[in-house]
Every structure is written in C-alpha cells, then in structure tokens.
XYZ file of C-alpha atoms in Angstrom:
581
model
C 33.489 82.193 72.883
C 31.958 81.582 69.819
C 30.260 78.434 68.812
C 31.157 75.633 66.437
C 30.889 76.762 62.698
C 28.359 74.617 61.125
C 28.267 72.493 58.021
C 26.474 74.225 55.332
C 22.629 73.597 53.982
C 20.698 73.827 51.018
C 17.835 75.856 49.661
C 14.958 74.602 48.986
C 15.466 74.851 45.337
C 19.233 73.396 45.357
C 17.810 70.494 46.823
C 14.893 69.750 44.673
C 17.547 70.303 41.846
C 19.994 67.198 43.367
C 16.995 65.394 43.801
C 15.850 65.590 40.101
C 19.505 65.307 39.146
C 19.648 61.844 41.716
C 16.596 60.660 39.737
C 18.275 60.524 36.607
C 17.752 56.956 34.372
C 14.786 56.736 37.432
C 12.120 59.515 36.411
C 10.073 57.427 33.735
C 9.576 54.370 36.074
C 8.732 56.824 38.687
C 6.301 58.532 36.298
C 4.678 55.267 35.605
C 4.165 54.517 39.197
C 2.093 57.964 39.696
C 0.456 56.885 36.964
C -1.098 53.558 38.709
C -2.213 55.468 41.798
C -3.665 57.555 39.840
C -5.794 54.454 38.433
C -5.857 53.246 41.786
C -7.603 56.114 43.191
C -9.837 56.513 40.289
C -11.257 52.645 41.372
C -11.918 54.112 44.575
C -14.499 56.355 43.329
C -16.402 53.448 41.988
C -18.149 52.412 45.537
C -19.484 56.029 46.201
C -20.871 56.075 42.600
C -22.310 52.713 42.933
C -23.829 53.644 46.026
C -25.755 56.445 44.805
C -26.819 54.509 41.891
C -28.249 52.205 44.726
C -29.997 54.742 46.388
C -31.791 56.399 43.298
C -32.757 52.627 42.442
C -34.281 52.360 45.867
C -36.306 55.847 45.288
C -37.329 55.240 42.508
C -38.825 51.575 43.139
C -37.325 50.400 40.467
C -35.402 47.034 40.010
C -33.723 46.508 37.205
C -30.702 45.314 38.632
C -30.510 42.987 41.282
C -28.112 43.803 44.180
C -25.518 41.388 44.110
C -23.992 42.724 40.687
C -23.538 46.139 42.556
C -21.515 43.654 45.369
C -19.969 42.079 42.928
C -19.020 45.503 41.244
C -18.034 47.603 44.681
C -15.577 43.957 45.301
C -14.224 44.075 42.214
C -13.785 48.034 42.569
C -12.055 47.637 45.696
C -9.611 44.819 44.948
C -8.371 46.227 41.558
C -7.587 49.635 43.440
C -5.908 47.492 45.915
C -3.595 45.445 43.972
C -2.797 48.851 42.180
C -2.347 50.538 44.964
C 0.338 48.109 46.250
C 2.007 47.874 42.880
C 2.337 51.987 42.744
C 3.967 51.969 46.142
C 6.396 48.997 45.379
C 6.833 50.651 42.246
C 7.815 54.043 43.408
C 9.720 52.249 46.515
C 11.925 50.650 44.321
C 13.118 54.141 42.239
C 13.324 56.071 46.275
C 14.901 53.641 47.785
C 18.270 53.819 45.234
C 17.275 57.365 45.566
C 18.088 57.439 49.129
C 20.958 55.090 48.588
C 22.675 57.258 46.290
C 22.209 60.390 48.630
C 23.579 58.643 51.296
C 26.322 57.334 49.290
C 27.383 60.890 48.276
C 27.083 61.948 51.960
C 29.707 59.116 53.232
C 31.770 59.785 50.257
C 32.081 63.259 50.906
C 32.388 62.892 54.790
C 35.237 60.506 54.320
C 37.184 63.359 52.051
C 35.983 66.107 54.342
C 39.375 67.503 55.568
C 39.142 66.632 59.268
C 40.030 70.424 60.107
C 36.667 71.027 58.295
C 34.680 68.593 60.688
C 36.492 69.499 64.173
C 35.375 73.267 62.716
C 31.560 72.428 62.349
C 31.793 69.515 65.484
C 31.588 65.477 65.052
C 27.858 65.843 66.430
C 26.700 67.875 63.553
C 28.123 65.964 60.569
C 26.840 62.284 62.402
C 23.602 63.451 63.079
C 23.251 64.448 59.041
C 24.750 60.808 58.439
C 22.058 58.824 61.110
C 18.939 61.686 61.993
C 18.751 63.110 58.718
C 18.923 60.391 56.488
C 16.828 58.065 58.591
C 14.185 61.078 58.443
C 14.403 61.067 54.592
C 14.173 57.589 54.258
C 11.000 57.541 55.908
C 9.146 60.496 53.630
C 10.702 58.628 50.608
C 9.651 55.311 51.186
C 6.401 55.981 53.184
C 5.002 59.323 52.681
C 5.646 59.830 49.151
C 3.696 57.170 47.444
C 0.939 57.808 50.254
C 1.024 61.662 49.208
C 0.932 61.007 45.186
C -2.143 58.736 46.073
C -3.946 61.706 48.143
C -3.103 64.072 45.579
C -5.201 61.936 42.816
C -7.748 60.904 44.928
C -8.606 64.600 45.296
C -8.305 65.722 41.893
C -10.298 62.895 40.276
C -13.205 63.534 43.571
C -13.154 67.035 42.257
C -14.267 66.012 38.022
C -16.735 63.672 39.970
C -18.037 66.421 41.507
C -18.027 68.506 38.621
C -19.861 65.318 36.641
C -22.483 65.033 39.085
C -23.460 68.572 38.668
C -21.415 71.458 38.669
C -22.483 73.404 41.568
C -20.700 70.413 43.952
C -17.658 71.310 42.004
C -18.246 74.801 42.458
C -18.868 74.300 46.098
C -15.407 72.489 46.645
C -13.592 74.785 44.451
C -14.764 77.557 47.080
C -13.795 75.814 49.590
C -10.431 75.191 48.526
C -9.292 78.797 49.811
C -9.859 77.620 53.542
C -6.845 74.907 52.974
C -4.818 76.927 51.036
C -4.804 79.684 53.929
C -4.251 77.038 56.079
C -1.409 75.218 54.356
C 0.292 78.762 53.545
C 0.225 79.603 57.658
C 2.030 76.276 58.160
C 4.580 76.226 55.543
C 5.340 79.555 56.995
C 5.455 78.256 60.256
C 6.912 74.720 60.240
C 9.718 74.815 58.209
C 12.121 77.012 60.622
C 11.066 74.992 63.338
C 12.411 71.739 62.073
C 15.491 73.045 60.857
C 16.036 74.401 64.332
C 14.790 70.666 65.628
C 17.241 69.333 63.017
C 20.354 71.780 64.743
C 19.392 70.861 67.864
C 19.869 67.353 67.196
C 23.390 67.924 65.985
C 24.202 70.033 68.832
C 23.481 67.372 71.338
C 25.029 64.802 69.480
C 28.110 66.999 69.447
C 28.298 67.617 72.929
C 27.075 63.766 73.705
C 30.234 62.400 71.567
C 32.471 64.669 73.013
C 31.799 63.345 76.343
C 32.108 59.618 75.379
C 35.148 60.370 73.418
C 36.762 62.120 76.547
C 35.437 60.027 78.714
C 38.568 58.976 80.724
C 39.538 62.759 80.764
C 36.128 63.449 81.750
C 36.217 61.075 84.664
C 40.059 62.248 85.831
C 38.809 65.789 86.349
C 35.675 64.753 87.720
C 33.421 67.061 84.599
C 30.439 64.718 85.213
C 28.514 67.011 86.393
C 29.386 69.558 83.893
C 29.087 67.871 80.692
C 25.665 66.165 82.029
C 24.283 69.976 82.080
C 25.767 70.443 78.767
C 23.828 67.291 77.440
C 21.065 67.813 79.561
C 20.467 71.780 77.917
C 20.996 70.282 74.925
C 18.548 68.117 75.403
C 16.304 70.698 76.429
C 16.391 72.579 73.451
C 15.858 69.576 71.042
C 12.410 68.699 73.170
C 11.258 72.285 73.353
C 11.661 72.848 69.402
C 10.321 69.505 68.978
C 6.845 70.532 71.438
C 6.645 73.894 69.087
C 6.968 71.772 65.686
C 3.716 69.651 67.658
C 1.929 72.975 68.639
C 2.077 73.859 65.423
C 0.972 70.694 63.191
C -2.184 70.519 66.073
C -2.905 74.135 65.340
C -2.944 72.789 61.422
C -4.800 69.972 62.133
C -7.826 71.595 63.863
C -7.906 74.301 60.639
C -7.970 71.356 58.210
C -10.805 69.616 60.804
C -12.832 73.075 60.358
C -12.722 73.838 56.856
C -13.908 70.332 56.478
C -17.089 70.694 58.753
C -17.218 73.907 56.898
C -16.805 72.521 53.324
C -19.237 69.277 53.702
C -22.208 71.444 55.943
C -21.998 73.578 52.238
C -22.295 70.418 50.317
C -25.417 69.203 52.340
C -27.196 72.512 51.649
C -26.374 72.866 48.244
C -27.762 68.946 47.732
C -30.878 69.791 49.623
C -31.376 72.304 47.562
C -30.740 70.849 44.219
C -32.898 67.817 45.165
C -35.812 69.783 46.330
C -35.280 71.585 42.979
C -35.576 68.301 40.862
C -31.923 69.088 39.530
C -30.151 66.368 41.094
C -31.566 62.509 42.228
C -31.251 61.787 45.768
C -28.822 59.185 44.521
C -26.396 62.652 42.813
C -26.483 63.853 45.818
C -25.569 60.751 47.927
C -22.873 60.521 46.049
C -21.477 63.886 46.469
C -21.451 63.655 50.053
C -19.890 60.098 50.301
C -17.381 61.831 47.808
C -16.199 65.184 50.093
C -16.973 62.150 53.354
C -14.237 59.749 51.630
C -12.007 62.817 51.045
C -11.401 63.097 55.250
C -8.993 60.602 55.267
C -7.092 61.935 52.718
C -7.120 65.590 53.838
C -5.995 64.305 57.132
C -3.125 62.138 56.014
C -2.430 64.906 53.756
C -1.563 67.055 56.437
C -0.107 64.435 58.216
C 1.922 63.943 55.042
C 3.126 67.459 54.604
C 4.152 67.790 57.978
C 6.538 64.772 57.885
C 7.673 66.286 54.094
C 8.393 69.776 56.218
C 11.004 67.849 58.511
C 12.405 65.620 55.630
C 12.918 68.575 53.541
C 14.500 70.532 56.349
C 16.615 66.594 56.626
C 17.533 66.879 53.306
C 18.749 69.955 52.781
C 21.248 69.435 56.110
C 22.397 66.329 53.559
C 22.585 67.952 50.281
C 24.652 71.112 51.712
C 27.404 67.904 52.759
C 27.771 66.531 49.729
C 27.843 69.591 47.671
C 30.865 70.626 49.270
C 31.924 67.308 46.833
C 31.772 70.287 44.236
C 33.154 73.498 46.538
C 36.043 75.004 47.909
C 35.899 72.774 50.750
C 36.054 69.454 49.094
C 38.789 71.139 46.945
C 40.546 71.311 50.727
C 40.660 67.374 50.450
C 42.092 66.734 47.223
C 44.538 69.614 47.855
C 47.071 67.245 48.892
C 46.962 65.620 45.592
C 46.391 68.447 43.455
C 50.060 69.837 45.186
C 51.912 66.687 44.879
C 52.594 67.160 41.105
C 55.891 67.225 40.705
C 56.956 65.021 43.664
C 57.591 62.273 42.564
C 58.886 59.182 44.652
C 57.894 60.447 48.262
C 59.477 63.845 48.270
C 58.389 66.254 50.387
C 58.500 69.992 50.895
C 57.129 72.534 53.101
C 57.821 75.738 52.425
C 57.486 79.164 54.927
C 53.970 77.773 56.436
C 52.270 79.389 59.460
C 48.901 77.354 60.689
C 46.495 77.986 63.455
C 43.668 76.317 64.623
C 40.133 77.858 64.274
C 39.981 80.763 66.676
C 43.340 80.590 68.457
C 46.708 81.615 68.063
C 49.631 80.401 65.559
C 51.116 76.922 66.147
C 53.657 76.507 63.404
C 55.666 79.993 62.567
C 57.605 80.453 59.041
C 58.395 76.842 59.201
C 60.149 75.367 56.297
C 61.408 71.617 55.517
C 62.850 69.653 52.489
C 62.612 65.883 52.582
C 64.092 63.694 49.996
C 62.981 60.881 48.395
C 63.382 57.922 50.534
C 65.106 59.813 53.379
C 63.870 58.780 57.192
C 63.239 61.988 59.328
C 62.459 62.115 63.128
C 60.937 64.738 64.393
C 61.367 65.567 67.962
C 60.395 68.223 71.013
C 58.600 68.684 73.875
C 54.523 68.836 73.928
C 52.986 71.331 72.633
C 55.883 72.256 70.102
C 53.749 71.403 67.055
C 55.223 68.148 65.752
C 51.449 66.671 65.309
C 50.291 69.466 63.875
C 53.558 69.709 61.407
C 52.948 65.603 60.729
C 48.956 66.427 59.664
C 49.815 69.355 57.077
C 52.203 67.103 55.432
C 49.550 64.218 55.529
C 47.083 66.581 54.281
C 44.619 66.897 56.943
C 45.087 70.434 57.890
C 45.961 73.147 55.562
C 48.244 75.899 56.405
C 46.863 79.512 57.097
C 50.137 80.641 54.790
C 52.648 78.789 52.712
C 52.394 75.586 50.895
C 53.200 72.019 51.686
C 54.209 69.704 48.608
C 53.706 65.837 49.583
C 52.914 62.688 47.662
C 49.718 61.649 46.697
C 50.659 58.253 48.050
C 50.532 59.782 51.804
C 49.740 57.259 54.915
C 49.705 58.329 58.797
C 49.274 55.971 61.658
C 48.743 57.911 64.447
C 48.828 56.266 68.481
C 44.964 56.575 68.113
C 44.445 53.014 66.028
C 40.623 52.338 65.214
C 40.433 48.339 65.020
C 36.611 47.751 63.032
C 34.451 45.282 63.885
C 34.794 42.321 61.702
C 37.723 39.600 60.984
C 41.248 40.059 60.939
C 41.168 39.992 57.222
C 38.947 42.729 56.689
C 40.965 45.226 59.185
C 43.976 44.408 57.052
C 42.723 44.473 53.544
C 41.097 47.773 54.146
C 44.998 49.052 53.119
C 44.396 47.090 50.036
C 41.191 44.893 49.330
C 42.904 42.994 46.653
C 45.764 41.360 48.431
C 45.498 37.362 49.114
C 45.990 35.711 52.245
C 49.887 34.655 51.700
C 50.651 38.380 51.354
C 48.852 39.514 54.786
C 50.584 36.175 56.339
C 54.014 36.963 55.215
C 53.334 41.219 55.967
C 52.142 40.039 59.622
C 55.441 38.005 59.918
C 57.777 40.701 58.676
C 56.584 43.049 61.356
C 56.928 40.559 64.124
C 53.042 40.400 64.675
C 53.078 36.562 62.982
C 52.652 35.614 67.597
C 48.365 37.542 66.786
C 47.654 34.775 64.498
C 48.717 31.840 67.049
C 46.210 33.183 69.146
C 43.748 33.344 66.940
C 42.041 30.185 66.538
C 40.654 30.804 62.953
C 43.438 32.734 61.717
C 42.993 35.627 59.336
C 39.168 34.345 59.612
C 38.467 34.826 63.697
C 36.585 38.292 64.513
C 38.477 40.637 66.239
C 37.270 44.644 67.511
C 34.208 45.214 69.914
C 32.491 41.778 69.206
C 35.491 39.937 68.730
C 39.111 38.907 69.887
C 40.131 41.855 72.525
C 43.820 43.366 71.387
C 46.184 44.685 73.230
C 47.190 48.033 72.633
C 50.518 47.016 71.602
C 48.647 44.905 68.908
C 46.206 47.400 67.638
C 49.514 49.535 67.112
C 51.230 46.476 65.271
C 48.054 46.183 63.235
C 48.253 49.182 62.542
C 52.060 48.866 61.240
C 50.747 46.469 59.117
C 48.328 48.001 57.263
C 50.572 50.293 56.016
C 53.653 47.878 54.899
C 50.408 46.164 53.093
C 49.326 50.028 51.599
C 52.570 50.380 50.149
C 52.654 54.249 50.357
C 55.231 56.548 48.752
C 55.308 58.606 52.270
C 54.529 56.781 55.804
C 54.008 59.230 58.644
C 54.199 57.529 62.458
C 53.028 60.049 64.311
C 53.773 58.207 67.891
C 52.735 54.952 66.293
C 54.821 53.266 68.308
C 53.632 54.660 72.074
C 54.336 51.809 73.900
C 57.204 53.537 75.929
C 58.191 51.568 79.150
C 56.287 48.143 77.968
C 57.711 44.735 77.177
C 56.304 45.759 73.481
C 58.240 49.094 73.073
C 61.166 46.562 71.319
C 59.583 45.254 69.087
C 57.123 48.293 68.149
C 60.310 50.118 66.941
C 61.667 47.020 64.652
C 58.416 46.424 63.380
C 58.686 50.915 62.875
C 61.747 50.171 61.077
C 60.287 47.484 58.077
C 57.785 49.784 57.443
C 60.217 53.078 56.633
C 62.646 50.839 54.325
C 62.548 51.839 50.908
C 60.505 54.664 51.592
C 60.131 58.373 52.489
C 59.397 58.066 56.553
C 58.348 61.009 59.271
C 58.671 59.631 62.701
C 57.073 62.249 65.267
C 59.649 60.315 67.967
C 57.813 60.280 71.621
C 61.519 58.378 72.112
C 65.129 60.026 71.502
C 66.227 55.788 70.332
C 63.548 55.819 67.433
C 65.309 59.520 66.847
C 68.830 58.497 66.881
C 67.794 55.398 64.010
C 66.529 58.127 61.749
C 68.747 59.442 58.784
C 67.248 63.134 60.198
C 66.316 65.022 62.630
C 64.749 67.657 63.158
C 64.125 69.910 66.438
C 60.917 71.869 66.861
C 60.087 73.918 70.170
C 56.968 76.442 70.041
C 56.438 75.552 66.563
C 59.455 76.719 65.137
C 62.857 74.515 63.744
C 65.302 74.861 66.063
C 67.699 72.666 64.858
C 68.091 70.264 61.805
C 70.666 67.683 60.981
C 72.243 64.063 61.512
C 72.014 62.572 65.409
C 76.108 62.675 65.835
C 76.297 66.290 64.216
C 73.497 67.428 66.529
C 75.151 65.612 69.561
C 78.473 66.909 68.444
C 76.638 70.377 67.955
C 76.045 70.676 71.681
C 72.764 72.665 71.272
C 69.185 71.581 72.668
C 69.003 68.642 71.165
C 72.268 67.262 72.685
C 71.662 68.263 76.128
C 68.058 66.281 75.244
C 70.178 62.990 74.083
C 72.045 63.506 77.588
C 68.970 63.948 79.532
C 67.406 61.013 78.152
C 70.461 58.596 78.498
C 70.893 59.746 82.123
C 67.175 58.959 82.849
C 67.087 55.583 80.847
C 70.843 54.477 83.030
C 69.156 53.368 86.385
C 67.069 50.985 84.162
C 69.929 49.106 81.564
C-alpha cells in the first residue's frame, strides 16, 4: 500500500524568488533598516578602540586625557548602538512581519481553493502542519533571527577593516582564518538541510495520523483500534524525535568546529601581536585592541551559528509553504476554479454531466459512463443503496472531485450542505453571515423564520448576538442541520446540493428538516441525495443509481408505475414505515 501523496515543495531558489516578490513596495524600508545595524554595530567597535587607546595611555605614562571622557565616550558608544540597534530590529520587524502575513495569507487562500480530492490525496496532517509548524517556524527566523543575523553579519565585516586599520597583518590573520568557518559552514549546510525537511515530513505525518484518529474517533472506539492507532501515533512520533536528535547531533558537531577555529583563530592573533609589539610595529594598546576585537566577535560567531541553524529549518518551513501556495498558479489550483471555468454557458442553475467515470486515488471506479441533464430550476432526488455513488455523483457536480473521464457542466453559483455541518466558534450572526457578510439582521431574522428555525432564537438569550459552537450555546444536531439550511437560503445559490442534509430520520425533527429542505429548493436548481424515499417522492426527479451506474430516471408515479427497482424500493419503504403511522 502506498503512502499518502504529498503536497509539493519549493527549491531553494523558487522560494527566495516569492520571498523577494512578497517584499515588493517593502525592500527600501528593509534596506534602510540593514543600514542602522550596520551603524549600530559600527558603535560597538568604539569600546574596544577606546580601550586600547587606554592602555597605550597607561604605557606610555602619559595623561593627556583624563579618564572620565573615555567613560563618558564608551557610555555614549554603547547607548547610541543601543537605541539603533532596537530601531533596526523594529524597523525590519515591521516589513517581516506583513511579510509573514502575506505568506500566510496566500497559504489559507490557496488551502481553502485546494480541491478537497487534492488534500485527502496528500492527508489533512500534511497540509495543517504547513498552516501551524511551518509558519510558526518562519515567523520566528523572520521576526527574531533575521535582524539578529544582519547585525552579526556587520559586526564582522566592520571588525575585519578594524583589523585591517590597526595593522594589516591582524586582517591578514583573520582573513586566513576565515577558511576554518567556511569548511565548517559548507559541512553543515550539506548536512542540515535534509534533516529538517525530513523533521518537517515527520511532523506532517504525525499530524496526519493524529487527526485521523480524533476525526474517527467514535469509529475508532466502536472497533476498539486504540491500540492500533496509538502505535501509529506513537511511530510517528518516533520518527519526528529521532530526526529531530540527528538535526541536534549535527548543529553540536557545528558548534564545537566553530568553538575550535575560534581558539585556533585568536591563539594566531596573540602571536602575531606579540610579535608585532616586540617588533615596535604595533603599541601594546594596537594590539589590545585586536584581541578585544576577534574576543567581542565570539558572541557573534556563536549566535551566528545558532542563527543559521534556525534559518536551515525555516528555510526547509518555507519552502513546505511556498510549494502550497504556488499551486495558486498550477494545474492543481486550476482543479479548483475548474468548476467555474466549465460553467460558461449554464446559465440559471443548469446542470450537465456528461459520460463521466471517477475513482478515488488508488482504487477502483465508482461512477461508470454516467450521464445526467438537469434543467434550470428542476428539483432532482437522487436515490440508492450505500455505496452506489450518490455522494460521490453530488461532489463532482459541486466541484470537489473531478472526474477521471468526461466532463461535468454546473453553475458557478454551486452550494452543498452535506450531514457533516461545521458550526464555528463565535455568535450566531457570524455562522450565518459567513453565506453572505453583508446581509442585516432583519434578513437573517426573517431567513431563520422561513425555515422554521425562528424556535433557536427564543432560546437564545441575546439573539443573533449569544455565542454558539464549542464555547458557546450547545446545538442539537437537528439545529446545526437547520443552520445549516439557512445559510444557504441566505447564499442565494443558482444550484443547492443536500447531500443528506436533512439526516434526522426517525427524530421528532425529521418533519420539519424536510419543510425547511423544501424553502430552500424553491426557485432554484436542487439535488437531494434522499437518505428518505418521502424527500424522493417531493422531488420533480428522480434518479436511481446502484454500483455507480443510472439505473433508472424519471417522475416518482412513472417509476412506481414502471414497476422496476425503484418501485419495489417505494413498496419496501411504505411497508416498513406502516407499523409506525
């Protein structure tokens, strides 16, 4: 059994390219904020300077300048590379920050039009783990790490020209140094960067199989899987810590080669100032200076590689998110505007499907050669036992799936309420206005009233205001699926698909479910996938499917009158439904 086919991700190089394109009306304020740490580091060089100036004052007996206007100097050094220190990192938060918004923007935008055949493909797991992991690790190189590293990157240039002004040998002598880091930066970019894009996988793999336990949970519980989805989550679990203890193997390993190039580098520095001072080239107070230079330069060698190893698993992060949202721009985002693209020419709810087969990834045909015509405003039922492929007929024509061959016309104005209804967290307003944000308060009132749901807001003490979902007013089922109703008499749509909207069967709420069915579908194209041969028999059409295939198609009383399977259904069902009238 093969596993789940993943969402795609970027190369290096496309990603730096969406970056620069993100940064666009951004890359001059982002310019000038380098521009301050680079005066801020400069500042810092001012106390190792003054320092040695101190020093060669000292050795030389000499005192021309009394000590507190070097204090007063080093203070003044210190706070001005403060205060622009703090203003480059606000600076540069403030241009990443809408950075990161936008990505994640793009992300949710294209997630949301991400045909849902597309996501079941690649597993819920891996696409929420880009949308939570991923961008919460980009977040924090954008607004931590990347001011910090612009900062470190200046520091060590401008240490390296003060070097090179002291005397040029201590350039020299870092410049030959600089061989030992870049040996051991090139072993770790080698290194890291597969290892956190496997840590990154791994993450989406056990959020896959995580979700996929919660979300089955009842069925979980029924068969008694505990034990076997626990293993599943536990191995997955596994793997993310035992990628994550390589990626930490490897950044000590780093670490300890940046520690000895260091003792290395500054042992060099010591000699050559000996020397030089014993040779009356440098003062004492040159080389003092030098060494508190390449001494200061520690901390930024170390966050530096601290730095660069956070970069490694945002970049890995980021290119997980820029392969979503370029599908915005692919074939597969071309998969979600399909829909629309084919409903030219279908005006007024119309629908047509026309000789399509489908299969789900990896198995076998569901739907063979089936063809349908709907007409504008015409109601159509369709029935058939489970597993005959009335769900998957109702999502091609919604535009969820597309078919492996032929083509399905619908309009773009396409809504389905399926039996699953998601109620969000938040007041009743909001769940209803998400049909349509601009609709007032007198038309959700009088919408709620039409389809017999006007009894919710008696029981709601602050009306369209009270909160209702997870940390709010409990529904019923019966009410999520009237809410649900709602919504889409509010949306309006050209085509309305109840795909067992209604699946209240055998409750005190089945009734009313069906009227409130009913006000929806008038004046509009309607598919009813009927779990009830009554919401059937109100339909101007139906239509008979049994192992994916039309079996029969017409009126209820021709169909009855036909005597085939859908009649000896319509007798079944009134013979089982007589014991309880």
């Amino acid at each position: 059994m093969s596993g789940p086919e993943r969402l795609p991700v970027a190369t290096g190089r496309r990603s730096t390219a969406a970056v620069w394109q993100a940064l666009s009306g951004r890359r001059a304020l982002l310019i000038f904020a380098a521009a301050i740490s680079a005066g801020a580091a400069a500042l810092e060089l001012v106390t190792p300077a003054l320092l040695g100036t101190i020093v060669d004052d000292i050795s030389d007996g000499g005192e021309n300048r009394p000590i507190w206007l070097y204090g007063g100097l080093i203070a003044a050094a210190v706070i001005a590379a403060s205060a622009l220190s703090v203003l480059g990192v606000l600076l540069a938060s403030r241009v990443l920050e809408r950075l990161l918004a936008t990505l994640r923007e793009r992300l949710v935008t294209t997630a949301l039009r991400m045909p849902q055949e597309r996501v079941e493909r690649s597993g819920t797991g891996d696409l929420v783990s880009r949308a939570s992991d991923d961008v919460a690790q980009v977040s924090e190189a954008l607004s931590q790490v990347l001011p910090s590293l612009s900062r470190t990157v200046f520091t060590i240039i401008l240490t390296l020209g003060g070097l090179f002004l002291l005397d040029w040998r201590f350039g020299l002598t870092f410049l030959a140094a600089v061989p030992l880091y870049w040996f051991a930066l090139r072993w770790y970019v080698r290194l890291a960067p597969p290892l956190y894009a496997a840590e990154r996988a791994a993450f989406g793999t056990r959020a896959h199989h995580l979700l996929s336990a919660l979300k089955g949970l009842d069925t979980v519980l029924a068969y008694r899987l505990s034990g076997w989805h626990s293993v599943r989550i536990a191995l997955s679990s596994w793997a993310v810590a035992t990628w994550a203890l390589r990626a930490r193997t490897v950044q000590t390993m780093f670490a300890w080669r940046i520690d000895l190039a260091f003792v290395a580098v500054l042992s060099t520095v010591l000699f050559v100032g000996y020397g030089l001072v014993g040779a009356d080239l440098v003062t004492v107070g040159a080389a003092t200076t030098a060494v508190l230079y390449f001494l200061r330069l520690q901390g930024p060698l170390r966050g530096l590689m601290i730095e660069i190893d956070t970069l490694q698993a945002a970049a890995a992060s980021l290119a997980r998110i820029i392969g979503v949202t370029d599908l915005g721009s692919t074939r597969d985002a071309a998969e979600a505007t399909d829909a629309a693209e084919s409903a030219d020419g279908q005006p007024g709810g119309h629908v047509r499907v026309n000789s399509v087969r489908f299969a789900y990834q990896g198995g076998t045909d569901v739907l063979h050669d089936v063809s349908l015509t709907i007409p504008a405003g015409q109601r159509v039922a369709v029935v058939g036992t489970s597993g005959a492929g009335k769900t998957t007929l109702a999502a091609l024509i919604a535009g969820i799936h597309r078919p492996s061959t032929g083509t399905v016309d619908a309009p773009v104005d396409t809504m389905l309420v399926s039996q699953e209804t998601h109620i969000f967290s938040g007041t009743l307003r909001d769940n209803l206005t998400l049909a349509a944000p601009d609709v007032d308060d007198k038309d959700l009132v009088t919408a709620l009233t039409r389809v017999g749901a006007a009894d919710l807001l008696e029981e709601l003490t602050l009306g369209l205001d009270s909160p209702i979902g997870v940390q709010g007013h409990p529904l019923t089922a019966a009410q999520e699926q009237h809410l649900a109703l709602t919504r889409l008499l509010i949306a309006d749509p050209d085509l309305a698909i109840l795909d067992e909207a209604t699946a209240e069967a055998g409750s005190a709420h089945a009734a009313v479910l069906d009227r409130a069915a009913e006000v929806v579908l008038q004046g509009r194209t309607g598919v009813v996938i009927a779990h009830r041969l009554s919401q059937a028999a109100a339909c101007d059409r139906i239509v008979l499917m049994e192992q994916g295939r039309v079996l029969e198609d017409g009126s209820h009383d021709a169909l009855v009158a036909a005597g085939g399977p859908y009649s000896r259904l319509w007798a079944a069902w009134n013979a089982n439904r007589t014991p309880h009238t």
